[in-house]
Tab-separated table of C-alpha atoms in Angstrom:
chain	number	residue	atom	x	y	z
A	1	MET	CA	-114.231	-124.188	-33.729
A	2	ALA	CA	-117.765	-124.763	-35.002
A	3	LEU	CA	-120.630	-126.067	-32.930
A	4	SER	CA	-122.704	-128.531	-34.970
A	5	GLN	CA	-126.207	-129.752	-34.255
A	6	VAL	CA	-129.192	-131.257	-36.081
A	7	ALA	CA	-132.959	-130.827	-35.921
A	8	LYS	CA	-135.765	-132.827	-37.491
A	9	ILE	CA	-137.771	-130.906	-40.102
A	10	ASP	CA	-141.034	-131.324	-41.983
A	11	VAL	CA	-141.201	-131.147	-45.769
A	12	ASN	CA	-143.899	-128.440	-45.510
A	13	GLN	CA	-141.805	-126.039	-43.433
A	14	THR	CA	-140.457	-122.898	-45.065
A	15	VAL	CA	-136.967	-121.450	-44.802
A	16	ASP	CA	-138.300	-118.594	-42.657
A	17	GLN	CA	-140.036	-121.027	-40.295
A	18	LEU	CA	-136.827	-123.016	-39.868
A	19	THR	CA	-134.665	-119.988	-39.097
A	20	LYS	CA	-137.129	-118.996	-36.346
A	21	LEU	CA	-136.933	-122.427	-34.665
A	22	ILE	CA	-133.241	-122.346	-33.833
A	23	LYS	CA	-131.486	-120.444	-31.051
A	24	TYR	CA	-128.324	-119.042	-32.589
A	25	ASP	CA	-125.335	-118.689	-30.277
A	26	ALA	CA	-122.755	-117.560	-32.836
A	27	LYS	CA	-122.483	-114.804	-35.432
A	28	TYR	CA	-122.102	-117.060	-38.490
A	29	ILE	CA	-124.319	-120.026	-39.270
A	30	ILE	CA	-124.285	-122.667	-42.008
A	31	GLU	CA	-127.605	-124.510	-42.377
A	32	VAL	CA	-128.401	-127.381	-44.743
A	33	ALA	CA	-132.090	-128.348	-44.827
A	34	ASN	CA	-132.560	-131.793	-46.354
A	35	PHE	CA	-136.272	-131.958	-47.196
A	36	THR	CA	-135.754	-135.184	-49.195
A	37	HIS	CA	-135.850	-138.895	-48.400
A	38	TYR	CA	-132.192	-139.138	-49.524
A	39	THR	CA	-129.135	-139.110	-47.280
A	40	LEU	CA	-126.538	-136.487	-48.206
A	41	LYS	CA	-123.250	-138.301	-47.653
A	42	ARG	CA	-120.211	-136.060	-47.259
A	43	VAL	CA	-117.642	-137.358	-49.763
A	44	GLY	CA	-115.281	-134.397	-50.082
A	45	THR	CA	-114.387	-130.918	-48.831
A	46	HIS	CA	-112.202	-127.971	-49.593
A	47	ASN	CA	-111.219	-125.926	-46.542
A	48	ASN	CA	-109.416	-122.698	-47.374
A	49	ALA	CA	-110.143	-120.907	-44.084
A	50	GLU	CA	-111.835	-122.747	-41.193
A	51	LYS	CA	-113.497	-126.141	-41.863
A	52	TRP	CA	-116.874	-127.109	-43.310
A	53	PRO	CA	-118.837	-127.706	-40.075
A	54	LEU	CA	-121.277	-130.465	-41.090
A	55	GLY	CA	-121.020	-134.177	-41.833
A	56	ASN	CA	-123.728	-136.350	-43.372
A	57	ILE	CA	-127.227	-134.861	-43.513
A	58	PHE	CA	-129.983	-137.442	-43.108
A	59	PRO	CA	-133.511	-137.310	-44.605
A	60	HIS	CA	-135.775	-134.601	-43.149
A	61	GLU	CA	-132.910	-133.146	-41.127
A	62	LEU	CA	-131.574	-129.628	-40.679
A	63	GLY	CA	-127.808	-129.590	-40.176
A	64	ILE	CA	-126.608	-126.504	-38.319
A	65	GLY	CA	-123.025	-125.298	-37.950
A	66	GLN	CA	-122.454	-122.199	-35.806
A	67	PHE	CA	-119.164	-120.406	-35.341
A	68	ASN	CA	-117.455	-117.128	-34.500
A	69	CYS	CA	-114.329	-116.371	-36.476
A	70	TYR	CA	-112.622	-113.607	-38.417
A	71	SER	CA	-113.197	-115.259	-41.794
A	72	PHE	CA	-114.108	-118.547	-43.444
A	73	SER	CA	-114.028	-119.963	-46.943
A	74	PHE	CA	-114.879	-123.576	-47.671
A	75	ALA	CA	-116.965	-126.015	-49.697
A	76	VAL	CA	-118.347	-129.540	-49.417
A	77	ASN	CA	-119.256	-132.333	-51.832
A	78	TYR	CA	-122.292	-134.483	-50.947
A	79	GLN	CA	-123.337	-137.706	-52.670
A	80	ILE	CA	-127.102	-138.181	-52.918
A	81	GLN	CA	-127.526	-141.678	-51.470
A	82	GLY	CA	-130.692	-143.382	-52.671
A	83	GLY	CA	-130.847	-140.945	-55.570
A	84	SER	CA	-128.350	-140.000	-58.217
A	85	GLY	CA	-125.469	-137.602	-58.462
A	86	PHE	CA	-123.630	-135.190	-56.229
A	87	ILE	CA	-124.124	-131.606	-55.048
A	88	GLN	CA	-121.569	-129.068	-53.854
A	89	LEU	CA	-122.143	-126.197	-51.419
A	90	ALA	CA	-119.720	-123.309	-50.859
A	91	ALA	CA	-119.647	-120.357	-48.462
A	92	SER	CA	-117.206	-117.547	-47.837
A	93	TRP	CA	-116.849	-114.440	-45.646
A	94	PRO	CA	-115.573	-111.691	-45.968
A	95	PHE	CA	-114.671	-110.340	-49.342
A	96	PRO	CA	-114.575	-106.584	-48.822
A	97	GLY	CA	-117.729	-106.850	-46.719
A	98	ILE	CA	-119.542	-109.171	-49.121
A	99	SER	CA	-120.934	-112.553	-48.144
A	100	ARG	CA	-120.629	-115.187	-50.840
A	101	ILE	CA	-122.499	-118.404	-51.556
A	102	ASN	CA	-122.368	-120.951	-54.377
A	103	VAL	CA	-123.764	-124.356	-55.357
A	104	GLY	CA	-122.811	-126.952	-57.944
A	105	ASN	CA	-123.768	-130.349	-59.327
A	106	ILE	CA	-120.514	-131.857	-60.599
A	107	ASP	CA	-121.186	-135.598	-60.888
A	108	GLN	CA	-117.997	-136.833	-59.187
A	109	SER	CA	-116.890	-138.001	-55.738
A	110	GLY	CA	-113.947	-136.577	-53.805
A	111	ASP	CA	-112.513	-133.192	-52.890
A	112	SER	CA	-111.982	-131.747	-56.381
A	113	PRO	CA	-115.673	-130.885	-57.115
A	114	ALA	CA	-115.852	-128.991	-53.804
A	115	LYS	CA	-112.636	-127.161	-54.642
A	116	GLU	CA	-113.931	-126.244	-58.114
A	117	ILE	CA	-117.162	-124.742	-56.748
A	118	TRP	CA	-115.162	-122.941	-54.046
A	119	TYR	CA	-112.735	-121.629	-56.677
A	120	ASP	CA	-115.667	-120.283	-58.718
A	121	ILE	CA	-116.953	-118.350	-55.718
A	122	ASP	CA	-113.566	-116.733	-55.084
A	123	HIS	CA	-112.107	-116.305	-58.557
A	124	SER	CA	-114.838	-116.196	-61.188
A	125	LEU	CA	-115.043	-113.306	-63.607
A	126	ASN	CA	-118.827	-113.661	-63.326
A	127	LYS	CA	-119.646	-110.655	-61.154
A	128	SER	CA	-122.906	-112.226	-59.930
A	129	LEU	CA	-120.815	-114.626	-57.836
A	130	PHE	CA	-119.339	-111.693	-55.906
A	131	ASN	CA	-122.534	-110.731	-54.132
A	132	GLU	CA	-125.347	-112.090	-52.055
A	133	GLU	CA	-127.559	-113.261	-54.931
A	134	ASP	CA	-129.483	-116.472	-54.369
A	135	LYS	CA	-128.166	-119.518	-56.221
A	136	SER	CA	-129.988	-122.566	-57.555
A	137	ILE	CA	-129.068	-125.839	-59.300
A	138	SER	CA	-130.746	-129.174	-59.932
A	139	ASN	CA	-130.027	-132.703	-61.078
A	140	ASP	CA	-132.185	-135.802	-61.586
A	141	SER	CA	-132.784	-136.203	-57.834
A	142	VAL	CA	-132.762	-132.802	-56.134
A	143	ILE	CA	-133.158	-129.054	-56.464
A	144	VAL	CA	-130.793	-126.930	-54.364
A	145	ASN	CA	-131.576	-123.320	-53.474
A	146	ALA	CA	-129.015	-121.259	-51.577
A	147	TYR	CA	-129.629	-118.005	-49.733
A	148	ILE	CA	-127.827	-115.697	-47.372
A	149	LYS	CA	-130.178	-114.429	-44.674
A	150	GLU	CA	-129.880	-112.096	-41.713
A	151	VAL	CA	-131.699	-112.951	-38.513
A	152	GLY	CA	-131.059	-110.183	-36.010
A	153	SER	CA	-127.287	-109.732	-35.927
A	154	LYS	CA	-126.659	-113.269	-37.238
A	155	ASN	CA	-125.665	-114.169	-40.805
A	156	ILE	CA	-127.012	-117.476	-42.137
A	157	TRP	CA	-125.814	-119.322	-45.235
A	158	PHE	CA	-128.890	-121.478	-45.914
A	159	TYR	CA	-129.000	-124.395	-48.369
A	160	GLU	CA	-132.443	-125.847	-49.107
A	161	ILE	CA	-132.461	-129.315	-50.720
A	162	ARG	CA	-135.780	-130.601	-52.102
A	163	GLU	CA	-136.714	-133.515	-54.333
A	164	ASN	CA	-136.838	-132.823	-58.060
């Protein structure tokens, strides 16, 4: 079971600064840094293995989900409240030792956009999805950058959301 927590963040903080602020108690961490004035409202998920650990992410908030498990594979769909559109975030571990991350901007509520972005991470013929490459998408309201980072022996799937 995941341990979830939140921390207030400043729009001028960097990803590296944020990862140094948190004490990590588990091996795997999902972090969503909402640097915007929008609320990210969770409107759908796809849970293949384990469950997406975070709910709504409020403005200037870092959502943190920490867990120890054998494997996980899931995605979430967030509506950008106060802005426009939706964003999807996906994470998966392991795939023959490879961490995977993906993002999307399917403009639809519900579980199916999350499932589609998750499916792309696990089944795409695009080989770039089968590695640890950074991902990025944008819509009218936000820019989303996704990274996989190592901090000590911890693996962090980090999603940075900034205003467009």
